[in-house]
Amino acid sequence: MEDDCDIIIIGAGIAGTACALRCARAGLSVLLLERAEIPGSKNLSGGRLYTHALAELLPQF
């Protein structure tokens, strides 16, 4: 494993994971850190997913 990266993202909830995906697709080396066993398990999203933004980020979803 390399010791350096372009960006470090703290938290693998919805926002952190979306940010990591966008950065990785842009060619950046990403380190995504999460303290919980399940990503995003500490917080709740509020129950909303905006489909237009989700379709842009994950067109195959």
Coordinates of N, CA and C in Angstrom, one line a residue:
M1 N 0.8 -1.2 0.0 CA 0.0 0.0 0.0 C 0.9 1.2 0.0
E2 N 0.5 2.2 -0.8 CA 1.2 3.5 -0.8 C 1.0 4.3 0.5
D3 N 2.0 5.1 0.8 CA 1.9 5.9 2.0 C 1.3 7.3 1.7
D4 N 1.1 7.7 0.5 CA 0.5 9.0 0.2 C -0.6 8.9 -0.7
C5 N -1.5 9.9 -0.7 CA -2.6 10.0 -1.6 C -2.9 11.4 -1.9
D6 N -3.8 11.6 -2.8 CA -4.2 13.0 -3.2 C -5.2 13.6 -2.3
I7 N -6.1 12.8 -1.8 CA -7.2 13.3 -0.9 C -7.5 12.3 0.2
I8 N -7.8 12.7 1.4 CA -8.3 11.9 2.4 C -9.7 12.3 2.8
I9 N -10.6 11.4 2.8 CA -12.0 11.7 3.1 C -12.4 11.0 4.4
I10 N -12.9 11.7 5.4 CA -13.2 11.2 6.7 C -14.7 10.9 6.7
G11 N -15.1 9.7 6.9 CA -16.5 9.3 6.9 C -17.0 8.7 5.6
A12 N -17.5 7.5 5.7 CA -18.0 6.8 4.5 C -19.5 6.8 4.4
G13 N -20.2 7.8 4.9 CA -21.6 7.9 4.7 C -21.9 8.3 3.3
I14 N -23.1 8.7 3.1 CA -23.5 9.1 1.7 C -22.7 10.1 1.1
A15 N -22.4 11.2 1.8 CA -21.6 12.3 1.2 C -20.2 11.9 1.0
G16 N -19.6 11.3 2.0 CA -18.2 10.8 1.9 C -17.9 9.9 0.8
T17 N -18.8 8.9 0.7 CA -18.7 7.9 -0.4 C -18.9 8.6 -1.8
A18 N -19.9 9.5 -1.9 CA -20.1 10.2 -3.2 C -18.8 11.0 -3.5
C19 N -18.3 11.7 -2.5 CA -17.1 12.5 -2.8 C -15.9 11.6 -3.2
A20 N -15.7 10.5 -2.5 CA -14.6 9.5 -2.9 C -14.8 9.0 -4.3
L21 N -16.0 8.7 -4.7 CA -16.3 8.1 -6.0 C -16.0 9.2 -7.1
R22 N -16.4 10.4 -6.8 CA -16.2 11.5 -7.8 C -14.7 11.8 -7.9
C23 N -14.0 11.8 -6.8 CA -12.6 12.1 -6.9 C -11.8 11.0 -7.6
A24 N -12.2 9.7 -7.3 CA -11.5 8.6 -7.9 C -11.7 8.6 -9.4
R25 N -13.0 8.9 -9.8 CA -13.3 9.0 -11.3 C -12.5 10.1 -11.9
A26 N -12.1 11.1 -11.2 CA -11.3 12.2 -11.7 C -9.8 11.9 -11.8
G27 N -9.5 10.7 -11.3 CA -8.1 10.3 -11.4 C -7.3 10.5 -10.1
L28 N -7.9 10.9 -9.1 CA -7.2 11.2 -7.8 C -7.0 9.9 -7.0
S29 N -6.0 9.8 -6.3 CA -5.7 8.7 -5.4 C -6.5 9.1 -4.1
V30 N -7.4 8.2 -3.6 CA -8.3 8.6 -2.5 C -8.2 7.6 -1.4
L31 N -8.2 8.1 -0.2 CA -8.2 7.3 1.0 C -9.5 7.7 1.8
L32 N -10.4 6.7 1.9 CA -11.7 7.0 2.5 C -11.7 6.2 3.9
L33 N -11.8 7.0 5.0 CA -11.7 6.5 6.3 C -13.1 6.5 7.0
E34 N -13.4 5.4 7.7 CA -14.6 5.2 8.4 C -14.3 4.5 9.7
R35 N -14.8 5.0 10.8 CA -14.5 4.4 12.1 C -15.5 3.3 12.5
A36 N -16.6 3.3 11.9 CA -17.6 2.3 12.2 C -17.4 1.0 11.4
E37 N -18.0 -0.1 11.8 CA -17.9 -1.4 11.1 C -18.7 -1.3 9.8
I38 N -19.8 -0.6 9.8 CA -20.6 -0.4 8.6 C -20.6 1.1 8.2
P39 N -20.2 1.3 6.9 CA -20.1 2.7 6.5 C -21.4 3.5 6.7
G40 N -21.2 4.7 7.3 CA -22.4 5.6 7.5 C -23.3 5.1 8.6
S41 N -22.9 4.1 9.4 CA -23.9 3.6 10.4 C -24.1 4.5 11.5
K42 N -23.2 5.4 11.8 CA -23.4 6.3 13.0 C -24.4 7.4 12.7
N43 N -24.6 7.8 11.5 CA -25.5 8.9 11.2 C -26.6 8.4 10.3
L44 N -27.7 9.1 10.2 CA -28.8 8.8 9.3 C -28.8 9.9 8.2
S45 N -29.3 9.5 7.0 CA -29.3 10.4 5.9 C -30.6 11.2 5.8
G46 N -31.5 11.0 6.7 CA -32.8 11.7 6.7 C -33.8 11.1 5.7
G47 N -33.4 10.0 5.1 CA -34.4 9.2 4.3 C -34.6 9.8 2.9
R48 N -33.8 10.7 2.4 CA -34.0 11.2 1.1 C -32.8 10.9 0.2
L49 N -33.1 10.5 -1.0 CA -32.1 10.3 -2.0 C -32.6 11.1 -3.3
Y50 N -31.9 12.0 -3.7 CA -32.3 12.9 -4.9 C -31.9 12.1 -6.1
T51 N -32.9 11.7 -6.9 CA -32.6 10.8 -8.0 C -31.8 11.4 -9.1
H52 N -32.0 12.7 -9.4 CA -31.2 13.3 -10.5 C -29.7 13.4 -10.1
A53 N -29.4 13.7 -8.9 CA -28.0 13.7 -8.4 C -27.4 12.2 -8.4
L54 N -28.2 11.3 -7.9 CA -27.8 9.9 -7.9 C -27.6 9.3 -9.3
A55 N -28.4 9.7 -10.2 CA -28.3 9.2 -11.6 C -27.0 9.8 -12.2
E56 N -26.7 11.0 -11.9 CA -25.4 11.6 -12.4 C -24.2 10.9 -11.8
L57 N -24.3 10.6 -10.6 CA -23.1 10.0 -9.9 C -23.0 8.5 -10.2
L58 N -24.1 7.8 -10.3 CA -24.2 6.3 -10.5 C -25.2 6.1 -11.6
P59 N -24.9 6.3 -12.9 CA -25.8 6.1 -14.0 C -26.4 4.7 -14.1
Q60 N -25.6 3.7 -13.7 CA -26.1 2.3 -13.8 C -27.0 1.9 -12.6
F61 N -27.2 2.8 -11.6 CA -28.0 2.5 -10.5 C -29.5 2.4 -10.8

